[in-house]
Amino acid sequence: MEITTPQTLKKLFESEAFELEYTYDGPLGAVYTHEGTTLQLWAPTAQAVSVRLYAAGDGGFVQQELPMQQGRRGVWSLYLPGERHGQYYTYLVTVNGSTVETADPYAKAAGLNGVRSMIVDLPSTNPRGWEKDCRPNIPEHKRVVWEASVRDFSADPSSGVRLSWRGKYLAFTQENTTLAFDGVHPTCLAYLKRLGVTYVQLMPFYDFGSVDESKNLAGQYNWGYDPINYNLPEGSYSTDPRRGEVRINEVKQMIAALHSAGIGVVMDVVYNHMYRWENVFNNCVPYYYFRQNPDGTPSNGSGCGNEVATERSMVRRYVIDSLVYWAQEYHLDGFRFDLMGLYDADTMNAARAALDKLPGGREILMYGEPWQGGASTLKKTAADKMHLRCLSNRIGVFCDATRDAIKGSCFEGRDPGYVNGYTEKSWDIGSSVAAWCRSDTLLPKSPNQIVSYVSAHDNFTLWDKLVLTHTPVDEKPDYDTMHPEVLAQNRMAAGIYLTCKGMPFMQAGEEFGRSKWGEENSYKSHISINRMEWARADRFHSLVDYYRGLIGLRAAFPRLGDMSRESAEAIEFFCTERPLVGWQLAAKPEDNTPWQALAVYYNPENKPHEVKLPAGKWKLLCDGVSSSLWRGADLLCSGRVSLQPVSVTIFGRMD
Ligand code: CA
């Protein structure tokens, strides 16, 4: 192909002729058998491609350099006879007369820092019993997602995890861990089992670029929203990043351990941008994988310097292949899409359809951030919150409207929400309860499209946000004292979103008042800011119990987590005096639940309120202090009842 500029490349890649001539659906990457391995690379603009073979993932010399043969549709290939498991390789790709050495974009294993790809015999990476591992069966109404980072989960010296596994994948496999080995207070996996969450969403654990795997990790930290290899795990979370098979095996062990505990695993995926402009995509087919401004320069809808062009056919294929690969090879239970608003809706729906075709694939969760990180050049319909109608009703979105209505803006630290002083938000709270199916702002097809939450890894932790709005402007916030008013607000925030339609989601540690001491964006802050402080989980144990009770209560009344539109429409709001919000929801006859209906009241004011229950005999299930009354004796009430200040109160009808 003749020498081209970014602008002419843009024209070329957006042309129908290019799509028709070069869209390819055959195998790519390394196709391994014991007898030999075929390497295939899609590089239609390359003049020459060759393969370099290495004995190790880092260091040493080139063993061999072999030219690849150009075939149809821009695919270059080479057959390597013999057993090649553990063979490291790179490509030398020549475009426009200049040659770069690159890892394989389709690599499934790699050495240190992902610089060299590795041919892998995948079955040999399976831990014992892996063939029996399967996705836990989690009914829709029991879905509760807990978002953690592999490193944060166990890095705390008090985590009770053995030293060599702290901050690693394998920490998830250690059973019966306790706080500083005290034998009493459960931590990590043991803690999760008790809490009752049903999914753990892990922040990026594909291979990312911002942590140097060759160096001591003590002084390094990054969340990892900076992909370099999409189809293999991050090395710094493994016990040996130098050997490509180790990280694969350890991720599988982690997933198997969570599955054994009945917990599904959701992977945070970041196909919307890459770490740097110099990356495996650009090394192989410069500019093809990225959206371009009219002058050909990379557009920056991610705020990270580039944005992936999901609408181009070989990019769409790449994203879908990658998701299907992770789901099949690693038995993943769901995907969380970073900046999903940068994906075109067609790609998201095609990904949904591809996952649906897998055994049990319809149960694989898909949800994401329905916004962008900057000005995008995407011209097709975006998978954002304005276009929920264009997305499958099994693709969900983080609902910032619910989040901000409950506790205030995530950007304006001192801006309060319903539970912490801005009680005029009661209308939005009602909308949140019905997962916005009964308002005209978001237009979801059903509650299934809504993720109800108040905190995630971005922005202030819930505790820090509540402390901030509680602190007079001229005083320094104190994040470590257990202020009773803040605790009440925290319980109330949890009580609201855990009684909302939509899928509940929480940042790990939200349930124990996790603090980053006012740090808004800790993506590269020290581990001491980011790690979960397990002693705090003990200190805030009553708050943990409040979450635990609510999660159990939600699970015990299936209609609360029923994701159908009809169930959102069945919510009957009471005519309560403002700013109270009250509603009831009847059980379905077939539901396995002790209560015929729930009546739920939110009182955001610092004083008690009286309300009149609907006719019937009601049991108090949850008040502002305890969410486990439903487990106790049936003390029935009727008529007028009192609501505690700043509280969620829940009754179950017994007749
Ligand atoms: Ca890495």
XYZ file of C-alpha atoms and ligand atoms in Angstrom:
656
model
C 0.000 0.000 0.000
C 1.289 3.478 -0.801
C 2.601 5.880 1.822
C -0.273 7.470 3.662
C -0.970 10.225 6.141
C -3.257 9.901 9.180
C -5.899 11.804 7.236
C -5.801 9.486 4.230
C -5.757 6.497 6.580
C -8.948 7.794 8.171
C -10.551 7.974 4.753
C -9.299 4.521 3.872
C -10.445 2.876 7.118
C -13.874 4.480 6.913
C -14.376 3.378 3.307
C -16.726 0.577 2.398
C -14.092 -0.845 0.053
C -11.669 -1.385 2.941
C -14.341 -3.033 5.060
C -15.315 -5.347 2.215
C -11.786 -6.297 1.302
C -10.203 -6.693 4.724
C -12.870 -7.724 7.231
C -11.698 -11.145 8.356
C -13.425 -13.693 10.566
C -10.907 -16.542 10.710
C -8.573 -17.335 13.595
C -6.055 -14.747 14.841
C -3.207 -14.906 17.331
C -1.569 -18.198 18.231
C -3.544 -21.346 17.414
C -1.847 -23.982 19.522
C -1.668 -27.761 19.304
C 0.965 -30.079 20.755
C 2.168 -30.774 17.206
C 2.575 -27.189 16.139
C 1.339 -23.624 16.420
C 0.065 -21.263 13.745
C 0.570 -17.556 14.304
C -1.759 -15.201 12.457
C -1.760 -11.427 12.458
C -4.214 -9.065 10.784
C -2.048 -6.274 9.351
C -3.449 -5.137 5.997
C -1.308 -2.003 5.763
C 1.985 -3.809 6.451
C 4.602 -4.357 3.758
C 6.333 -7.114 5.692
C 5.843 -9.013 8.940
C 8.164 -11.448 10.632
C 8.216 -13.310 13.919
C 10.946 -13.221 16.515
C 11.219 -16.146 18.879
C 12.613 -15.942 22.402
C 13.230 -18.507 25.129
C 12.051 -16.159 27.886
C 9.619 -13.312 28.390
C 12.412 -10.884 29.204
C 16.152 -10.752 28.652
C 18.159 -13.158 26.526
C 18.642 -13.176 22.783
C 16.479 -13.649 19.729
C 16.452 -17.390 18.982
C 15.104 -17.063 15.467
C 13.569 -14.520 13.125
C 11.148 -15.952 10.582
C 9.188 -14.135 7.850
C 5.387 -14.465 7.817
C 3.445 -15.153 4.637
C 0.870 -12.656 3.456
C -2.512 -14.201 2.766
C -5.968 -12.976 1.941
C -7.741 -10.164 3.819
C -4.547 -8.681 5.181
C -3.688 -11.697 7.324
C -0.070 -12.768 7.771
C 0.706 -16.254 8.995
C 3.443 -18.639 9.999
C 3.374 -22.284 11.102
C 5.798 -23.295 13.844
C 6.121 -27.070 14.037
C 6.590 -28.895 17.331
C 5.630 -28.330 20.960
C 5.669 -24.570 21.518
C 4.040 -24.077 24.922
C 6.120 -21.486 26.782
C 7.663 -20.108 23.585
C 7.834 -16.304 23.689
C 7.443 -14.285 20.491
C 7.032 -10.837 19.013
C 6.159 -9.512 15.582
C 8.276 -7.201 13.469
C 5.779 -5.166 11.487
C 6.888 -2.892 8.643
C 4.463 -0.133 7.644
C 5.408 2.808 5.426
C 9.013 1.656 5.489
C 9.429 1.752 9.254
C 9.591 -1.385 11.352
C 8.440 -1.852 14.939
C 8.721 -4.833 17.237
C 5.451 -5.557 18.978
C 3.557 -8.016 21.122
C 0.593 -9.822 19.556
C -2.716 -7.946 20.043
C -4.410 -11.347 20.327
C -1.853 -12.742 22.815
C -3.312 -14.959 25.539
C -0.129 -15.062 27.592
C 2.911 -12.830 27.948
C 6.114 -12.356 29.873
C 7.186 -9.551 32.163
C 5.307 -6.310 31.494
C 3.536 -7.912 28.554
C 6.306 -6.961 26.139
C 6.669 -10.409 24.573
C 3.728 -12.662 23.897
C 3.767 -16.324 24.822
C 2.335 -19.393 23.133
C 0.282 -21.198 25.743
C -1.274 -24.620 26.127
C -4.317 -23.322 27.969
C -5.515 -26.596 29.514
C -2.148 -26.855 31.270
C -2.901 -23.625 33.133
C -6.079 -25.021 34.702
C -6.016 -25.514 38.468
C -7.154 -28.890 39.782
C -10.921 -29.303 39.493
C -11.276 -26.445 37.006
C -13.352 -28.606 34.669
C -15.949 -28.828 37.448
C -15.941 -25.085 38.127
C -19.068 -23.353 36.904
C -20.843 -20.062 37.277
C -22.932 -20.002 40.449
C -26.649 -19.848 39.853
C -27.654 -16.437 41.216
C -31.312 -15.541 40.753
C -31.926 -12.056 39.398
C -33.433 -10.796 42.661
C -30.353 -11.810 44.658
C -27.871 -9.836 42.601
C -25.719 -7.504 44.704
C -22.338 -6.387 43.335
C -19.334 -5.506 45.499
C -16.528 -3.676 43.673
C -12.943 -4.324 44.746
C -9.422 -4.091 43.406
C -7.292 -7.235 43.639
C -4.561 -5.293 45.376
C -6.762 -3.325 47.809
C -8.610 -6.444 48.932
C -5.780 -8.025 50.892
C -2.787 -5.640 50.946
C -3.479 -4.592 54.544
C -1.007 -6.319 56.925
C -4.045 -7.075 59.114
C -5.904 -8.861 56.306
C -5.007 -12.254 57.772
C -3.730 -13.340 54.360
C -0.276 -14.921 54.202
C 2.417 -12.408 53.351
C 3.310 -13.731 49.895
C -0.343 -13.617 48.769
C -1.215 -10.115 50.001
C -2.343 -7.930 47.120
C -2.350 -10.973 44.813
C -4.958 -13.061 43.024
C -4.249 -15.937 45.394
C -5.446 -13.942 48.424
C -8.980 -14.765 47.279
C -8.250 -18.468 47.695
C -7.252 -18.356 51.357
C -10.085 -19.523 53.559
C -11.010 -18.614 57.125
C -8.805 -15.548 57.289
C -9.263 -13.295 60.307
C -8.212 -9.830 61.373
C -4.472 -9.923 62.115
C -4.855 -13.698 62.591
C -7.036 -13.142 65.696
C -9.183 -16.155 64.888
C -12.356 -14.131 65.538
C -13.119 -11.429 62.987
C -13.484 -12.702 59.418
C -11.647 -10.889 56.642
C -11.416 -11.232 52.847
C -13.255 -14.253 51.438
C -14.610 -15.332 54.835
C -15.947 -11.809 55.371
C -17.590 -11.776 51.937
C -19.396 -15.025 52.556
C -20.876 -13.563 55.719
C -21.792 -10.232 54.121
C -23.947 -11.943 51.518
C -22.983 -10.061 48.361
C -23.380 -12.278 45.309
C -20.943 -10.751 42.815
C -17.448 -9.391 43.232
C -16.579 -6.887 40.520
C -12.842 -6.676 40.110
C -11.233 -3.486 38.907
C -8.949 -4.034 35.896
C -6.994 -7.263 35.978
C -6.186 -7.583 32.274
C -2.560 -6.651 31.654
C -2.188 -2.938 32.297
C 0.816 -0.700 31.788
C 1.116 1.706 34.689
C 2.759 -0.651 37.171
C 6.256 -1.908 36.326
C 6.152 -5.642 36.968
C 9.957 -5.814 37.040
C 10.288 -3.450 39.984
C 9.424 -3.593 43.654
C 5.685 -3.002 43.963
C 5.829 -1.367 47.382
C 6.193 2.149 46.002
C 3.885 1.616 43.028
C 0.121 1.757 42.781
C -2.408 2.145 40.012
C -6.026 1.133 39.548
C -5.087 -0.152 36.105
C -7.387 1.677 33.692
C -4.546 1.605 31.169
C -4.682 -1.542 29.071
C -1.709 -2.894 27.154
C -2.812 -6.533 26.584
C -6.553 -7.132 26.614
C -6.559 -10.930 26.611
C -4.257 -11.830 29.457
C -4.079 -11.032 33.164
C -2.035 -8.352 34.873
C 1.326 -9.641 36.088
C 1.816 -7.573 39.241
C -1.074 -9.420 40.935
C 0.550 -12.779 40.266
C 3.287 -14.423 42.313
C 5.559 -14.635 39.235
C 5.010 -12.139 36.396
C 7.995 -13.546 34.495
C 6.336 -16.820 33.620
C 3.333 -16.250 31.392
C 1.344 -19.273 32.547
C 1.452 -18.389 36.265
C -0.884 -15.391 36.171
C -3.415 -17.333 34.092
C -3.426 -20.199 36.569
C -3.736 -17.867 39.549
C -6.652 -15.909 38.099
C -8.434 -19.202 37.522
C -7.742 -20.228 41.131
C -9.162 -16.907 42.313
C -12.318 -17.308 40.254
C -12.777 -20.921 41.348
C -12.492 -19.877 45.017
C -15.135 -17.173 44.608
C -17.385 -19.573 42.707
C -17.040 -22.125 45.505
C -18.303 -19.443 47.863
C -21.330 -18.934 45.596
C -20.003 -15.598 44.388
C -19.892 -14.561 40.728
C -16.970 -12.608 39.287
C -17.445 -9.508 37.154
C -14.493 -8.191 35.185
C -13.954 -4.480 34.672
C -13.068 -4.064 30.980
C -11.574 -0.993 29.350
C -11.804 -1.507 25.602
C -12.540 2.215 25.210
C -8.920 3.367 25.187
C -5.354 2.133 25.502
C -2.590 3.181 27.863
C -0.461 4.915 25.238
C -0.628 5.829 21.597
C 2.273 3.424 21.103
C 0.492 0.133 21.609
C -0.068 -3.270 20.069
C -2.899 -2.004 17.861
C -0.977 0.919 16.407
C 2.141 -1.205 16.010
C 0.256 -3.590 13.744
C -2.228 -1.363 11.890
C -1.466 2.293 12.629
C -4.590 4.372 13.344
C -7.068 1.632 12.436
C -8.250 0.847 15.968
C -8.740 4.462 17.057
C -11.196 7.217 16.278
C -9.739 10.153 14.443
C -10.464 13.846 14.218
C -11.142 15.212 10.707
C -7.430 16.011 10.349
C -6.533 12.414 11.169
C -5.193 13.014 14.670
C -6.490 10.750 17.428
C -9.670 11.981 19.090
C -9.850 11.850 22.852
C -13.305 10.882 24.068
C -11.771 8.970 26.945
C -9.801 11.863 28.421
C -6.816 9.511 28.308
C -5.414 10.545 24.915
C -7.201 8.151 22.570
C -10.487 6.334 22.048
C -11.055 2.953 20.473
C -13.165 2.923 17.270
C -15.571 0.114 18.198
C -17.633 0.799 15.074
C -14.860 -0.382 12.727
C -15.447 -4.018 11.846
C -12.159 -5.521 13.020
C -12.317 -3.520 16.252
C -15.839 -4.693 16.961
C -14.715 -8.212 16.258
C -11.758 -7.773 18.588
C -13.894 -6.565 21.501
C -16.421 -9.363 21.075
C -13.735 -12.057 20.666
C -12.057 -10.808 23.816
C -15.255 -10.866 25.910
C -16.175 -14.336 24.691
C -12.656 -15.555 25.382
C -12.669 -14.313 28.982
C -16.156 -15.671 29.575
C -15.246 -19.115 28.239
C -11.657 -19.571 29.346
C -11.994 -17.920 32.768
C -15.660 -18.734 33.496
C -16.459 -15.095 34.183
C -19.913 -14.103 35.343
C -20.105 -10.579 34.027
C -18.447 -7.557 32.497
C -18.432 -3.956 33.642
C -17.688 -1.523 30.813
C -15.612 1.516 31.597
C -16.844 4.598 29.692
C -19.475 2.553 27.881
C -20.713 5.772 26.281
C -17.706 5.498 23.958
C -18.961 2.219 22.522
C -21.442 2.280 19.699
C -24.725 0.634 20.703
C -24.495 -1.908 17.854
C -21.224 -3.265 19.224
C -22.682 -3.601 22.717
C -25.755 -5.409 21.407
C -23.611 -7.680 19.249
C -21.479 -8.469 22.314
C -24.639 -9.307 24.250
C -25.765 -11.642 21.469
C -22.353 -13.338 21.340
C -22.304 -13.941 25.111
C -25.910 -15.168 24.998
C -24.853 -17.971 22.664
C -22.514 -19.479 25.277
C -23.890 -22.133 27.637
C -25.595 -20.159 30.416
C -24.498 -17.040 28.584
C -27.746 -15.160 29.069
C -26.926 -14.972 32.790
C -23.614 -13.200 32.157
C -24.004 -9.642 33.411
C -23.240 -6.653 31.195
C -23.371 -3.126 32.516
C -21.275 -0.009 32.310
C -20.738 3.687 32.686
C -23.200 5.350 30.291
C -21.039 8.385 29.651
C -17.806 9.472 27.946
C -14.589 11.000 29.277
C -14.299 13.835 26.768
C -15.445 15.000 23.347
C -15.817 11.874 21.231
C -15.886 11.647 17.441
C -18.238 8.656 17.564
C -20.881 9.263 14.895
C -23.066 6.236 15.536
C -25.574 5.813 18.371
C -23.598 5.744 21.613
C -24.217 3.179 24.367
C -24.937 5.999 26.804
C -27.751 6.904 29.157
C -29.633 8.806 26.452
C -29.974 5.624 24.393
C -31.138 2.943 26.812
C -33.913 2.167 24.343
C -31.317 1.238 21.735
C -29.586 -1.247 24.032
C -30.540 -4.792 24.960
C -32.588 -4.781 28.156
C -29.838 -6.983 29.604
C -27.252 -4.232 29.298
C -27.341 -2.046 32.392
C -25.956 1.361 33.279
C -24.659 2.991 36.428
C -27.396 5.374 37.443
C -25.814 8.676 38.412
C -29.275 10.157 38.974
C -29.994 7.683 41.773
C -26.477 8.074 43.154
C -26.624 11.850 43.335
C -30.239 12.063 44.529
C -29.414 9.955 47.578
C -26.191 11.602 48.773
C -25.482 14.618 46.574
C -23.242 15.425 43.635
C -20.136 13.296 43.308
C -18.175 16.287 42.025
C -19.251 18.989 44.476
C -17.999 17.540 47.754
C -20.202 19.668 49.985
C -23.336 19.367 47.887
C -25.819 17.231 49.881
C -28.505 14.816 48.744
C -31.678 13.420 50.277
C -30.098 11.643 53.266
C -27.709 14.426 54.226
C -29.719 17.606 54.133
C -31.211 18.273 50.688
C -34.603 16.794 51.435
C -36.247 18.460 48.426
C -34.893 15.491 46.463
C -37.883 13.340 47.463
C -39.266 13.290 43.913
C -36.003 11.863 42.547
C -35.959 9.317 45.354
C -39.339 8.022 44.212
C -37.981 7.802 40.665
C -34.935 5.923 41.955
C -37.129 3.409 43.763
C -38.851 2.557 40.481
C -35.468 2.470 38.667
C -36.585 5.481 36.610
C -39.175 3.349 34.805
C -41.836 5.811 35.886
C -40.157 9.056 34.964
C -39.486 10.606 31.597
C -35.816 11.415 32.117
C -33.980 8.139 31.557
C -36.423 5.847 29.756
C -35.029 2.430 30.664
C -36.810 -0.547 29.165
C -36.895 -2.225 32.579
C -35.143 -2.063 35.987
C -32.655 -4.548 34.535
C -30.988 -1.625 32.775
C -30.387 0.307 35.975
C -27.542 -0.147 38.467
C -28.586 1.433 41.781
C -25.630 2.685 43.770
C -24.158 5.501 45.821
C -20.416 4.880 45.639
C -17.779 3.316 43.392
C -14.005 3.551 43.051
C -14.269 7.008 41.466
C -14.944 10.123 43.549
C -15.365 10.266 47.325
C -16.138 7.142 49.287
C -19.665 7.312 50.680
C -18.317 7.815 54.189
C -16.007 10.656 53.130
C -18.821 12.318 51.205
C -21.164 12.134 54.194
C -18.492 13.392 56.595
C -17.760 16.260 54.232
C -21.377 17.404 54.031
C -21.672 16.993 57.804
C -18.650 19.195 58.594
C -19.110 22.972 58.910
C -17.263 24.764 56.089
C -14.693 26.304 58.445
C -13.798 23.006 60.127
C -11.477 20.229 59.060
C -13.352 17.013 58.249
C -12.697 14.150 60.671
C -13.039 10.903 58.742
C -12.155 8.522 61.556
C -14.672 9.392 64.263
C -17.911 7.409 64.114
C -20.236 10.416 64.085
C -23.719 9.086 65.020
C -25.438 11.431 62.523
C -23.189 10.302 59.695
C -23.722 6.662 60.585
C -27.486 7.233 60.419
C -27.119 8.881 57.010
C -24.954 6.013 55.810
C -27.506 3.443 56.969
C -30.224 5.419 55.282
C -28.341 5.679 51.976
C -27.844 1.912 51.994
C -31.459 1.376 52.985
C -32.629 3.394 50.011
C -30.588 1.875 47.205
C -30.992 -1.636 48.587
C -34.760 -1.145 48.362
C -34.605 0.386 44.901
C -35.400 -1.485 41.736
C -32.365 -2.078 39.594
C -29.247 -4.011 40.510
C -27.587 -2.878 43.763
C -23.887 -2.118 43.562
C -21.413 -0.930 46.189
C -17.787 -0.048 46.520
C -15.966 -2.582 48.671
C -15.855 -1.286 52.217
C -18.726 1.149 51.767
C -20.371 -1.087 54.343
C -17.653 -0.342 56.913
C -17.322 3.375 56.390
C -14.319 2.995 54.094
C -12.363 6.210 53.991
C -9.727 7.600 51.694
C -9.480 10.550 54.075
C -10.993 12.950 51.592
C -8.993 11.785 48.562
C -11.328 12.143 45.575
C -9.320 10.342 42.937
C -6.904 7.780 44.333
C -6.075 6.031 41.042
C -2.358 6.348 41.674
C -2.322 7.199 45.367
C -0.343 5.153 47.828
C -1.616 1.698 48.717
C -2.185 2.943 52.278
C -4.948 5.221 50.905
C -6.459 2.554 48.679
C -6.239 -0.671 50.629
C -9.147 -2.008 52.599
C -8.486 -1.440 56.278
C -9.754 -4.606 57.846
C -9.552 -3.230 61.404
C -12.106 -0.629 60.316
C -14.479 -3.417 59.274
C -14.343 -4.578 62.877
C -14.722 -1.081 64.322
C -17.733 -0.366 62.086
C -19.200 -3.850 62.553
C -22.666 -2.499 63.346
C -22.738 -0.729 59.981
C -21.560 -3.927 58.270
C -24.411 -5.750 59.992
C -26.872 -3.150 58.744
C -25.804 -3.845 55.147
C -25.850 -7.568 55.780
C -29.393 -7.422 57.128
C -30.602 -5.403 54.157
C -28.968 -7.740 51.646
C -30.648 -10.674 53.377
C -33.998 -8.901 53.511
C -33.843 -8.050 49.819
C -33.097 -11.678 49.006
C -36.047 -12.805 51.156
C -38.585 -10.765 49.174
C -38.058 -11.680 45.515
C -40.268 -8.987 44.073
C -37.967 -6.268 45.381
C -35.215 -7.427 43.048
C -37.597 -8.484 40.274
C -36.187 -6.746 37.196
C -39.380 -6.688 35.141
C -40.955 -3.429 34.107
C -44.272 -4.687 35.439
C -42.816 -5.005 38.949
C -41.614 -1.384 38.836
C -45.093 -0.339 37.788
C -46.605 -2.337 40.660
C -44.966 -0.089 43.265
C -47.694 1.878 45.007
C -46.509 5.212 46.372
C -48.231 6.607 49.472
C -49.398 10.184 49.811
C -46.935 10.978 52.580
C -46.132 14.501 53.713
C -42.923 15.779 52.184
C -40.055 15.119 52.470
C -41.054 11.598 53.485
C -41.279 8.959 50.789
C -43.343 5.829 51.344
C -44.498 2.984 49.136
C -45.647 -0.585 49.139
C -45.074 -3.521 46.873
C -47.088 -6.738 46.951
C -45.473 -10.146 46.648
C -46.501 -12.371 43.794
C -48.507 -15.460 44.797
C -45.708 -17.746 43.651
C -42.980 -15.918 45.599
C -41.325 -17.818 48.393
C -41.497 -15.078 51.052
C -42.929 -14.692 54.568
C -44.621 -11.396 53.701
C -47.573 -10.572 51.458
C -46.261 -7.071 50.904
C -43.560 -4.663 51.994
C -44.224 -1.115 53.153
C -41.129 1.076 53.010
C -40.660 4.574 54.437
C -37.794 7.023 54.112
C -37.540 9.829 56.665
C -34.598 12.144 55.875
C -35.378 14.661 58.641
C -33.631 14.959 61.977
C -36.887 14.347 63.806
C -39.272 11.412 64.093
C -42.390 11.286 61.922
C -45.643 9.398 62.285
C -47.251 7.634 59.366
C -50.344 5.489 59.003
C -49.751 1.980 57.720
C -52.095 0.582 55.089
C -54.760 -1.794 56.420
C -53.535 -5.112 57.767
C -51.126 -6.522 60.318
C -47.522 -5.599 59.758
C -44.250 -6.812 61.177
C -41.416 -4.338 61.628
C -38.544 -5.747 59.542
C -36.038 -2.907 59.556
C -35.753 0.441 61.281
C -33.116 3.154 61.310
C -30.817 1.160 63.580
C -31.376 -2.533 62.867
C -32.033 -4.167 59.532
C -32.311 -7.666 60.954
C -35.569 -7.322 62.891
C -37.111 -9.457 60.154
C -35.123 -12.429 61.444
C -36.708 -12.034 64.923
C -40.091 -12.689 66.554
C -43.297 -11.573 64.832
C -44.311 -8.503 66.832
C -47.177 -7.128 64.814
C -48.342 -3.554 64.472
C -51.021 -1.673 62.603
C -52.351 1.841 62.209
C -50.077 4.721 63.164
C -46.370 4.038 63.563
C -43.369 6.226 64.255
C -40.348 6.585 61.974
C -36.994 7.350 63.545
C -35.046 10.442 62.429
C -32.910 9.880 59.298
C -34.101 6.359 58.712
C -35.399 3.707 56.386
C -38.215 1.711 57.971
C -39.564 -1.458 56.397
C -42.669 -3.427 57.343
C -43.833 -6.816 56.048
C -47.538 -7.617 55.848
C -48.419 -10.833 57.682
C -52.114 -11.313 56.809
Ca 1.176 -5.184 33.453
